[in-house]
Amino acid sequence: MTVDQGMSRRMVLGALGGAAAGTALSGFLPLSRALAAKKLVVGFIYVGPRDDFGYNQAHAEAAAMLRSMSGVKVVEEEKVPETLDVQKTMESMINLDGAELVFPTSFGYFDPHMLKVAAKYPDVEFRHCGGMFKAGTHPANTGSYFGYIDEGQYLNGIAAGHATKSKKLGFVAAKPIPQVLRNINAFTLGARSVDPSITTQVIFTGDWSMPIKEAEATNGLVNAGVDVVTCHVDSPKVVVETAERRGAFTCGYHANQAPLAPKGYLTGAEWNWITVYKDFVTKAQAGEKPGQFVRGGLKEGFIKTSAYGPAVSPESKAAGEAVKAKMMAGDFSIFSGPISTNTGKEIVAAGKTYGQTDLWLEGMDWLVEGVVGSTS
Amino acid sequence: MEDLGWWGVALAVLAGAIRVSTPFLFVSLGELLTEKSGRINLGLEGTLVMGAMSAYAISYMTGSPWLGVLVAGLAGALFGVLHALICGLPRVNDIAVGIALMLLGTGLAFFLGKAFIQPQAPILPAIEFGWWSDLPQVRSALQINVLFILGVLLAPFLLWVLTNTKWGLIVRTVGDSADAARAMGYSVNLVRLAATASGGFLAGIGGSFLSLYYPGSWNEGLSSGQGLMAVALVIFARWQPIRCLGAALLFGGAGALGPALQSVGVTQGYYLFNAAPYLLTLVIMIATCSPTRTLTGAPGELSITK
């Protein structure tokens, strides 16, 4: 058995104790059996309800799958605000449940909350979902993971571009932060790859969960002539249901919303977090340090797309599948020049290509040509 | 679909006023009745959320949204009774009880409502008042729910009851001077119990509108403080039912302004437009306040004015 920095003292003592007991009881018991008796406790913290048809559900579904792995115990807490509350939750997971691997899944948990608790418990590994971790500046027991879901939004855009008749698409967004802008841009670029005259109308609601604003925004978009709607809010349920009632098409986000819109659902960009979590847990169980800068898209299995809905034409499917195949092979990049912003500035020069892993993309603060909206 | 341009914004604000105002209207009319009897029930935010959850749950389980509306009203009335009974005890502060009930209502609704976030319940039908128009925007704006119509009729009815009937007189007497009401032989606690329970009933129905019509699904962020806003609307409306109607429409319309402007391409400053309802309140409050007189129309027994 090798002991390295990735394992906590508790884990080591537990394993030793287990091994000792195992040896004492039956001298020939394999060490691995004794180790299996000690479960790795993994803590999940969600900012909203676990079953929101959206962001939190995507994480919770993966957490539920982890439960079936042997030697893993999952503890969860939902609806934890991005305040001191999350520090308390992390402390109680560590002290009371013995969590050794903690996943605070919301953007706002990182600074200062996770950083503070991580500094206090150097034996516990923390991995944050989002793009803010910097090696060297942040504690050695922290890290970040995120998926390139803009690939899914690009594919959404292709489906939307084929489905639209008015050439006007709608995007209900929460806040103008880089991840959201990247999705809006990818969606628009995907649609404009079908027909360059397509525009995307963006409405920012101002926060992650504003059901009435989201319904108003969707109605407003449809009234303005938009016939395909997608979104980036915590729970797309209201947007998808409202669009379906108004007879517009929708592209999903976060999780599969096809059951909510049997007629108008085209396809959707979904998280597939189990790939990431399984990798983290397997590494931790093997005594290795879980990855600290983990990124991936369709190719790595971090995201997936919803099955195509009944309204998607065969040409649209073929076009989408062709791009998807390129993405899976790793030779497709969404942000390759020339790209202009919607204020008329050339942001990516012709011939220049930004690969998905490029950190420049994680600080996106502009909207591409064809987006009707502004970042402030 | 035809592009309406700026007319689209006006239409959206009107449509928003019709769609969004109903919960404000029901909760504020309920609160008005309660306050007329001399008590403030701050717990209506919790009642609203509880109403939304129970309506959705009942509609999903029985398939009848109207039964859901009824149950939401009854759940609201139950919360009203609870508030009135606790406040009937000596030396109990109605505002503190209201806050406790607000937390209880939201917490209980979140707890019981867990199982109903995912499923889709049948929702209330709308009446098409826009059949005369060829514009889909107009037709969509004039899809009006029966609850909205009921709410609009309720405002003048409540005014009539409060000013012209014996029951209204009793409620107002209890609200203005408990001693006078006692001297006349009325049970102050009983009247307040009835007023608070009816107020809760209305607030519960307001909640059912949220989950069963617009936006028409149950989730935990559904109310986002509308119940509290509606309580404030009562003061804003100076305890007059017709003004409650106006204030509710104003708030609904102002809330639609942000999304509507963005949908016609006014993309700058959306945070400001989203804050429109609150700015509007401040402006009207400042414009109508006066250093020389107190709040007119305030019931004399209210703990905030006494």
XYZ file of C-alpha atoms in Angstrom:
682
model
C 0.000 0.000 0.000
C 1.357 3.383 -0.925
C 0.562 6.436 1.057
C 0.880 9.810 -0.604
C -0.338 13.335 -0.115
C -3.657 12.649 -1.768
C -4.853 10.668 1.245
C -5.891 12.138 4.531
C -4.603 11.105 7.908
C -8.025 9.762 8.737
C -7.994 7.603 5.638
C -4.544 6.272 6.399
C -5.360 5.500 10.018
C -8.609 3.918 8.979
C -6.917 1.845 6.364
C -4.187 0.775 8.769
C -6.729 -0.014 11.431
C -8.762 -2.001 8.949
C -5.689 -3.797 7.727
C -4.621 -4.583 11.265
C -8.057 -5.886 12.143
C -8.149 -7.850 8.931
C -4.782 -9.405 9.627
C -5.716 -10.200 13.180
C -9.007 -11.847 12.261
C -7.787 -13.867 9.359
C -4.148 -13.692 8.564
C -4.531 -14.340 4.875
C -7.215 -11.748 4.061
C -6.112 -9.665 1.052
C -5.336 -6.092 1.880
C -7.788 -4.749 -0.707
C -10.739 -6.387 1.012
C -9.842 -4.706 4.254
C -9.443 -1.388 2.470
C -12.851 -1.712 0.875
C -14.427 -1.689 4.286
C -13.390 1.942 4.670
C -15.615 4.098 2.525
C -14.529 7.270 0.820
C -16.904 10.006 1.876
C -17.704 12.495 -0.896
C -19.590 15.712 -0.200
C -21.764 17.512 -2.753
C -23.098 21.018 -2.204
C -25.738 22.498 -4.484
C -26.944 26.062 -4.642
C -30.511 25.105 -5.639
C -32.875 22.156 -5.408
C -31.527 18.827 -6.646
C -34.400 18.280 -9.033
C -34.619 21.603 -10.831
C -34.488 20.197 -14.371
C -31.249 22.103 -14.642
C -27.795 22.830 -13.289
C -28.210 21.259 -9.874
C -30.024 18.234 -11.209
C -27.136 17.563 -13.584
C -24.749 17.362 -10.634
C -27.165 15.436 -8.437
C -27.733 12.823 -11.138
C -23.998 12.171 -11.228
C -23.873 12.046 -7.433
C -26.643 9.452 -7.480
C -24.595 7.348 -9.890
C -21.568 7.588 -7.599
C -23.589 5.955 -4.835
C -23.559 2.716 -6.760
C -19.747 2.639 -6.823
C -18.288 0.404 -4.164
C -16.470 2.027 -1.300
C -18.106 5.408 -1.777
C -20.432 7.233 0.550
C -22.122 10.350 -0.828
C -23.356 13.148 1.397
C -25.331 15.988 -0.147
C -26.790 19.312 0.846
C -28.961 21.373 -1.451
C -30.062 24.993 -1.528
C -26.965 26.233 0.241
C -26.582 29.983 -0.335
C -23.275 31.378 -1.563
C -22.602 32.895 1.849
C -21.073 31.833 5.187
C -23.658 29.043 5.065
C -21.586 27.107 2.566
C -18.566 27.286 4.875
C -20.655 25.795 7.667
C -21.901 23.091 5.333
C -18.364 22.191 4.283
C -17.176 22.138 7.898
C -19.995 19.866 8.964
C -19.400 17.537 6.020
C -15.738 17.304 6.987
C -16.110 17.101 10.758
C -19.347 15.158 11.171
C -19.489 12.987 8.052
C -15.745 12.621 7.528
C -15.810 13.866 3.967
C -12.426 13.670 2.260
C -13.447 14.951 -1.131
C -15.754 17.967 -1.346
C -17.492 19.366 -4.424
C -18.977 22.830 -3.919
C -20.715 22.997 -7.280
C -21.800 26.622 -7.526
C -19.827 29.489 -9.060
C -20.008 31.752 -6.004
C -18.785 29.124 -3.512
C -15.171 29.508 -4.580
C -13.967 32.828 -3.251
C -13.719 33.286 -0.288
C -15.709 30.340 1.079
C -14.031 27.272 -0.367
C -10.583 28.878 -0.218
C -10.996 29.608 3.494
C -12.176 26.138 4.427
C -9.546 24.529 2.211
C -6.785 26.407 3.990
C -8.163 25.177 7.304
C -8.350 21.506 6.269
C -5.248 20.731 4.193
C -6.001 16.973 4.315
C -9.313 17.323 2.531
C -9.445 17.722 -1.241
C -11.727 20.407 -2.679
C -12.751 20.624 -6.308
C -14.827 23.567 -7.498
C -17.067 23.557 -10.517
C -16.123 26.667 -12.436
C -13.140 28.364 -13.929
C -11.542 30.303 -11.122
C -8.759 28.036 -9.793
C -5.187 29.149 -10.475
C -2.346 26.773 -9.642
C 0.169 28.455 -7.378
C -2.173 31.189 -6.104
C -4.763 28.921 -4.507
C -4.269 26.207 -1.839
C -2.677 22.965 -3.046
C -5.676 20.902 -1.964
C -8.071 22.773 -4.244
C -8.785 22.565 -7.931
C -11.426 23.209 -10.544
C -13.335 21.319 -13.180
C -15.652 22.505 -15.908
C -17.054 21.335 -19.187
C -17.020 22.959 -22.582
C -20.776 22.991 -22.854
C -20.508 25.684 -25.518
C -19.921 22.749 -27.894
C -23.435 21.595 -27.070
C -24.725 25.140 -27.545
C -23.020 25.284 -30.954
C -24.877 22.106 -31.926
C -28.065 23.637 -30.490
C -27.414 26.585 -32.773
C -27.177 24.339 -35.821
C -30.503 22.702 -34.993
C -32.044 26.122 -34.289
C -30.625 27.550 -37.520
C -32.322 24.834 -39.509
C -35.623 25.078 -37.635
C -36.118 28.847 -37.662
C -38.333 30.446 -40.264
C -38.173 34.020 -38.971
C -34.348 33.869 -38.770
C -34.640 35.252 -35.261
C -33.505 33.178 -32.302
C -33.936 33.965 -28.628
C -31.647 33.431 -25.653
C -32.839 33.900 -22.051
C -29.716 34.451 -19.965
C -29.180 35.078 -16.269
C -26.084 37.246 -15.995
C -23.445 38.480 -18.432
C -20.563 36.379 -17.029
C -17.974 34.673 -19.289
C -19.570 31.197 -19.250
C -22.954 32.604 -20.237
C -21.542 34.860 -22.966
C -19.563 31.937 -24.344
C -22.761 29.921 -24.659
C -24.625 32.770 -26.342
C -21.757 33.209 -28.787
C -21.422 29.502 -29.549
C -25.181 29.189 -30.077
C -25.171 32.161 -32.456
C -22.086 30.981 -34.352
C -23.695 27.554 -34.776
C -26.890 29.075 -36.137
C -25.038 31.476 -38.426
C -23.036 28.576 -39.835
C -26.378 27.491 -41.296
C -27.528 30.938 -42.432
C -25.430 34.077 -41.809
C -28.519 36.273 -41.739
C -29.736 34.739 -38.456
C -29.709 36.913 -35.341
C -29.984 35.978 -31.673
C -31.945 38.227 -29.345
C -30.654 38.033 -25.766
C -32.619 38.898 -22.653
C -30.795 39.025 -19.318
C -33.050 38.391 -16.347
C -30.468 39.444 -13.771
C -30.317 36.302 -11.638
C -30.060 32.515 -11.830
C -33.607 31.701 -10.806
C -36.313 34.254 -11.674
C -39.316 32.222 -12.891
C -41.605 35.164 -13.659
C -38.906 37.188 -15.425
C -37.979 34.083 -17.409
C -41.583 33.582 -18.494
C -41.880 37.287 -19.380
C -38.608 37.124 -21.307
C -39.742 34.085 -23.276
C -43.064 35.728 -24.095
C -41.269 38.920 -25.069
C -38.968 37.016 -27.408
C -41.812 35.151 -29.080
C -43.734 38.415 -29.451
C -40.702 39.959 -31.130
C -40.847 37.232 -33.764
C -38.372 34.740 -32.306
C -39.257 31.139 -33.122
C -36.465 29.170 -31.402
C -35.584 29.810 -27.767
C -32.782 28.531 -25.594
C -31.454 29.686 -22.258
C -28.765 29.751 -19.625
C -30.528 29.954 -16.274
C -30.395 27.494 -13.384
C -33.679 25.823 -14.210
C -34.794 25.968 -17.851
C -38.190 24.477 -16.960
C -40.166 27.725 -17.120
C -38.521 28.875 -20.371
C -39.081 25.534 -22.089
C -42.694 25.221 -20.913
C -43.565 28.809 -21.851
C -42.029 28.459 -25.315
C -43.900 25.211 -25.871
C -47.183 26.875 -24.927
C -46.457 29.687 -27.377
C -45.671 27.219 -30.150
C -41.966 28.070 -30.394
C -39.099 25.583 -30.680
C -36.659 25.145 -27.812
C -33.133 23.905 -27.343
C -32.426 22.521 -23.885
C -29.664 23.316 -21.458
C -28.074 21.669 -18.363
C -30.285 18.556 -18.433
C -32.775 16.927 -20.763
C -36.019 18.934 -20.931
C -37.579 16.927 -23.767
C -40.451 15.687 -21.548
C -41.464 19.318 -20.943
C -41.813 20.142 -24.648
C -42.737 17.047 -26.639
C -43.529 19.086 -29.768
C -40.989 21.871 -29.879
C -37.863 20.397 -28.262
C -35.108 20.248 -30.881
C -32.050 19.062 -28.965
C -30.132 20.145 -25.912
C -26.731 20.678 -24.338
C -26.471 18.492 -21.258
C -23.823 17.996 -18.625
C -22.438 14.534 -18.111
C -20.689 15.094 -14.797
C -20.379 11.418 -13.912
C -17.274 11.197 -16.139
C -15.543 13.819 -14.025
C -16.718 12.617 -10.630
C -15.890 8.985 -11.324
C -12.380 9.996 -12.310
C -11.924 12.080 -9.136
C -13.244 9.307 -6.907
C -11.236 6.550 -8.580
C -8.085 8.593 -8.170
C -8.839 9.351 -4.537
C -9.559 5.684 -3.822
C -6.308 4.685 -5.454
C -4.511 7.147 -3.256
C -3.625 9.536 -6.051
C -4.290 13.234 -6.067
C -7.430 14.044 -8.080
C -6.822 16.360 -11.037
C -6.632 20.056 -10.252
C -7.415 21.593 -13.614
C -9.939 19.346 -15.262
C -11.632 20.410 -18.475
C -13.367 18.540 -21.229
C -16.139 18.671 -23.779
C -18.012 16.209 -25.941
C -14.864 14.271 -26.766
C -13.935 13.705 -23.127
C -17.523 12.806 -22.236
C -18.033 15.829 -19.981
C -21.097 16.889 -21.888
C -23.647 15.175 -24.087
C -26.495 16.212 -26.337
C -30.194 15.370 -25.982
C -31.740 13.059 -28.544
C -33.217 14.994 -31.475
C -36.879 15.922 -31.179
C -39.562 15.151 -33.790
C -39.368 18.630 -35.365
C -35.736 18.242 -36.449
C -35.348 17.694 -40.199
C -33.039 15.014 -41.639
C -30.743 17.702 -43.150
C -30.503 19.403 -39.800
C -29.616 16.107 -38.117
C -26.984 15.342 -40.741
C -25.397 18.791 -40.376
C -25.383 18.537 -36.593
C -23.991 15.014 -36.557
C -21.211 15.975 -38.968
C -19.995 18.758 -36.667
C -20.450 16.550 -33.634
C -18.264 13.880 -35.218
C -15.561 16.494 -35.815
C -15.828 17.638 -32.200
C -15.546 14.039 -31.007
C -12.431 13.638 -33.144
C -11.033 16.819 -31.631
C -10.574 18.736 -34.870
C -13.264 21.346 -34.639
C -12.949 24.714 -33.002
C -15.851 27.038 -32.428
C -13.865 30.210 -32.037
C -11.798 30.443 -35.188
C -11.391 33.740 -37.014
C -12.503 35.908 -38.486
C -14.980 36.739 -35.704
C -16.346 40.222 -35.088
C -18.174 41.419 -32.010
C -21.644 42.878 -32.268
C -20.124 46.303 -31.731
C -18.182 45.911 -34.961
C -14.734 45.161 -33.558
C -12.727 42.275 -34.984
C -11.972 40.159 -31.932
C -10.500 37.051 -33.564
C -8.407 37.759 -36.648
C -8.750 35.676 -39.782
C -6.598 32.581 -39.534
C -6.395 32.742 -35.736
C -8.003 29.868 -33.855
C -8.674 29.494 -30.166
C -8.798 25.901 -29.016
C -11.289 24.972 -26.309
C -8.622 24.795 -23.593
C -7.454 28.335 -24.295
C -7.805 30.333 -21.100
C -8.512 33.498 -23.105
C -11.956 32.064 -23.817
C -12.673 31.724 -20.086
C -12.535 35.490 -19.716
C -14.960 36.237 -22.531
C -16.599 39.651 -22.243
C -17.942 40.228 -25.746
C -20.830 39.101 -27.929
C -20.403 37.999 -31.527
C -21.871 39.719 -34.537
C -25.483 38.666 -34.914
C -26.294 38.848 -31.213
C -28.773 41.576 -30.312
C -27.850 42.393 -26.752
C -25.120 43.941 -24.666
C -22.874 42.841 -21.844
C -23.879 45.611 -19.473
C -44.785 37.244 -37.077
C -45.146 40.973 -37.638
C -42.663 43.224 -35.937
C -44.498 45.687 -33.729
C -41.492 47.753 -32.653
C -42.286 50.161 -29.845
C -45.944 49.245 -29.900
C -44.673 45.828 -28.889
C -43.246 47.321 -25.696
C -46.527 49.006 -24.829
C -48.367 45.809 -25.561
C -45.901 43.778 -23.501
C -46.310 46.116 -20.529
C -50.086 45.794 -20.810
C -49.850 42.033 -21.182
C -47.407 41.904 -18.276
C -49.809 43.944 -16.171
C -52.517 41.372 -16.854
C -50.311 38.292 -16.463
C -48.135 39.241 -13.519
C -50.506 41.324 -11.420
C -52.933 38.633 -10.239
C -50.884 37.312 -7.280
C -50.158 40.889 -6.173
C -53.849 41.666 -6.417
C -55.095 38.687 -4.405
C -52.458 38.965 -1.712
C -52.902 42.719 -1.340
C -56.707 42.447 -1.153
C -56.319 39.692 1.447
C -53.885 41.774 3.433
C -56.140 44.791 3.139
C -59.026 42.906 4.692
C -56.801 41.667 7.508
C -55.366 45.119 8.163
C -58.836 46.677 8.138
C -59.554 44.484 11.135
C -56.524 45.890 12.906
C -53.831 43.311 12.349
C -50.875 43.007 10.025
C -50.202 39.552 8.639
C -46.673 39.589 7.269
C -46.890 35.840 6.815
C -48.698 36.141 3.502
C -45.446 35.522 1.618
C -45.390 32.068 3.228
C -49.103 31.650 2.547
C -48.550 32.523 -1.111
C -45.787 29.931 -1.488
C -47.792 27.344 0.424
C -50.793 28.074 -1.820
C -48.677 27.721 -4.945
C -47.263 24.395 -3.796
C -50.538 22.868 -2.593
C -52.402 23.985 -5.718
C -49.792 22.398 -7.957
C -49.666 19.213 -5.896
C -53.449 18.799 -5.822
C -53.770 19.581 -9.516
C -51.119 16.989 -10.291
C -52.634 14.315 -8.058
C -56.283 14.800 -8.971
C -55.956 16.217 -12.479
C -58.232 19.105 -11.588
C -56.559 22.524 -11.397
C -59.720 24.117 -9.964
C -59.609 21.730 -7.024
C -56.023 22.877 -6.631
C -57.150 26.495 -6.430
C -59.687 25.595 -3.758
C -57.179 23.648 -1.682
C -54.680 26.498 -2.013
C -57.328 28.834 -0.636
C -58.077 26.473 2.258
C -54.389 26.055 3.069
C -54.126 29.839 3.082
C -57.140 30.143 5.355
C -55.556 27.620 7.720
C -52.438 29.777 7.951
C -54.664 32.792 8.543
C -56.459 30.998 11.380
C -53.121 30.029 12.908
C -51.939 33.651 12.764
C -55.164 34.920 14.294
C -55.203 32.340 17.083
C -51.616 33.043 18.113
C -52.149 36.797 17.908
C -55.279 36.430 20.023
C -53.122 35.477 22.991
C -52.132 38.323 25.305
C -48.956 40.303 24.574
C -48.261 38.695 21.216
C -46.846 40.879 18.441
C -48.591 40.288 15.122
C -45.580 41.285 13.042
C -43.302 38.790 14.787
C -45.900 36.034 14.391
C -46.221 36.985 10.728
C -42.504 36.631 10.136
C -42.506 33.256 11.899
C -45.409 32.083 9.758
C -43.722 33.351 6.630
C -40.695 31.184 7.378
C -42.899 28.251 8.357
C -44.984 28.565 5.199
C -42.060 28.731 2.792
C -40.136 26.007 4.622
C -43.116 23.685 4.777
C -43.948 24.305 1.132
C -40.360 23.557 0.066
C -40.351 20.396 2.168
C -43.704 19.063 0.998
C -43.188 20.346 -2.531
C -39.988 18.401 -3.225
C -41.824 15.668 -5.069
C -43.722 18.113 -7.276
C -40.882 20.079 -8.858
C -40.404 17.536 -11.634
C -43.901 16.485 -12.693
C -46.101 18.609 -14.919
C -49.532 19.311 -13.492
C -52.548 20.355 -15.568
C -52.818 24.134 -15.434
C -55.732 26.558 -15.499
C -57.299 27.419 -18.857
C -57.313 30.945 -20.258
C -60.128 32.783 -21.969
C -59.253 34.129 -25.414
C -60.251 37.775 -25.530
C -58.073 38.465 -28.534
C -60.102 36.592 -31.150
C -60.819 39.839 -32.985
C -57.166 40.490 -33.748
C -54.954 39.004 -36.446
C -51.810 39.755 -34.487
C -50.543 36.781 -32.497
C -48.960 39.193 -29.995
C -52.321 40.760 -29.234
C -54.001 37.396 -29.011
C -51.371 36.156 -26.604
C -51.597 39.342 -24.513
C -55.355 38.976 -24.225
C -55.325 35.403 -23.048
C -56.838 36.148 -19.697
C -57.227 33.823 -16.791
C -60.488 33.692 -14.879
C -58.670 34.358 -11.617
C -57.554 37.740 -12.940
C -61.141 38.646 -13.781
C -62.286 37.469 -10.366
C -59.579 39.568 -8.759
C -60.626 42.645 -10.719
C -64.250 42.154 -9.651
C -63.209 41.416 -6.102
C -61.683 44.864 -5.587
C -64.916 46.885 -6.001
C -66.850 44.139 -4.210
C -64.540 44.381 -1.212
C -64.914 48.152 -1.239
C -68.671 47.771 -1.277
C -68.632 45.232 1.555
C -66.360 47.389 3.694
C -68.320 50.611 3.191
C -71.915 49.524 2.739
C -72.576 46.395 4.755
C -72.926 45.656 8.416
C -70.090 43.142 8.256
C -67.845 45.768 6.740
C -68.742 48.183 9.483
C -67.939 45.604 12.157
C -64.556 44.852 10.587
C -63.728 48.535 10.368
C -64.883 49.181 13.928
C -62.680 46.398 15.245
C -59.811 47.759 13.181
C -60.207 51.347 14.271
C -61.022 50.917 17.919
C -61.076 47.571 19.650
C -62.534 49.171 22.777
C -65.488 50.592 20.856
C -66.123 47.206 19.254
C -66.028 45.500 22.647
C -68.406 48.096 24.037
C -70.802 47.270 21.231
C -70.608 43.624 22.154
C -68.508 42.262 19.297
C -65.736 39.771 19.893
C -62.596 41.464 18.620
C -60.667 38.211 18.344
C -63.437 36.467 16.451
C -63.769 39.251 13.897
C -60.030 39.360 13.416
C -59.957 35.592 13.083
C -62.509 35.758 10.288
C -60.721 38.646 8.561
C -57.283 37.008 8.787
C -58.613 33.653 7.609
C -60.358 35.264 4.623
C -57.192 37.221 3.873
C -55.199 34.003 3.982
C -57.731 32.349 1.691
C -57.230 35.073 -0.907
C -53.439 34.924 -0.600
C -53.534 31.151 -1.078
C -55.512 31.634 -4.281
C -52.956 34.197 -5.393
C -50.333 31.503 -4.935
C -52.292 29.017 -6.994
C -52.226 31.485 -9.892
C -48.416 31.421 -9.807
C -48.061 27.670 -10.014
C -51.142 26.877 -12.089
C -51.212 29.692 -14.615
C -48.282 32.036 -14.844
C -45.460 31.049 -14.988
C -47.346 27.810 -14.458
C -44.968 25.459 -12.710
C -43.867 24.830 -9.167
C -40.345 25.523 -8.054
C -38.741 27.012 -5.014
C -37.872 30.374 -6.505
C -41.431 30.893 -7.715
C -42.592 33.710 -5.474
C -39.352 35.679 -5.191
C -40.799 37.991 -2.573
C -44.078 38.856 -4.286
C -46.022 38.197 -1.093
C -43.969 40.733 0.813
C -44.311 43.255 -1.991
C -48.058 42.810 -1.944
C -48.171 43.550 1.778
C -46.289 46.756 1.079
C -48.730 47.541 -1.735
C -51.534 47.826 0.798
C -49.833 50.746 2.505
C -48.943 52.126 -0.909
C -52.644 51.904 -1.816
C -53.671 53.632 1.424
C -55.981 50.772 2.421
C -58.302 51.226 -0.558
C -59.257 48.158 -2.598
C -59.515 50.018 -5.925
C -56.077 51.502 -5.453
C -54.805 47.986 -4.650
C -56.006 46.975 -8.093
C -54.211 49.924 -9.651
C -51.020 49.271 -7.718
C -51.049 45.574 -8.638
C -51.467 46.399 -12.332
C -48.735 49.013 -12.129
C -46.324 46.545 -10.559
C -47.146 43.831 -13.050
C -46.626 46.188 -15.969
C -43.419 47.645 -14.570
C -42.019 44.151 -14.081
C -42.588 43.399 -17.759
C -40.690 46.493 -18.842
C -37.172 45.017 -18.532
C -37.716 41.931 -20.704
C -39.923 43.857 -23.164
C -37.338 46.562 -23.814
C -34.624 43.970 -24.335
C -36.803 42.078 -26.783
C -37.088 45.129 -29.053
C -33.365 45.709 -28.906
C -32.916 48.242 -26.103
C -30.073 46.303 -24.617
C -28.286 48.838 -22.448
C -29.141 49.299 -18.805
C -31.307 46.242 -18.233
C -30.462 46.135 -14.552
C -32.053 49.542 -14.240
C -35.193 48.481 -16.118
C -35.444 45.336 -14.040
C -35.471 47.558 -10.964
C -38.336 49.600 -12.435
C -41.069 48.411 -10.025
C -39.001 49.346 -6.991
C -37.926 52.688 -8.415
C -41.546 53.412 -9.215
C -42.570 52.669 -5.625
C -39.912 54.986 -4.273
C -40.896 57.787 -6.626
C -44.603 57.514 -5.808
C -43.918 57.214 -2.077
C -41.766 60.336 -2.134
C -44.255 62.213 -4.310
C -47.207 61.431 -2.080
C -45.669 61.685 1.368
C -46.385 64.726 3.444
C -44.835 66.036 6.642
C -48.110 67.585 7.768
C -50.427 64.603 7.853
C -50.178 60.968 8.831
C -51.138 58.075 6.606
C -54.725 58.637 5.669
C -56.990 55.651 5.764
C -54.809 53.642 8.128
C -56.869 51.571 10.568
C -56.394 52.937 14.071
C -55.553 49.629 15.712
C -52.607 48.731 13.464
C -49.438 48.245 15.450
C -47.495 50.353 12.964
C -49.760 53.373 13.273
C -50.959 53.097 16.864
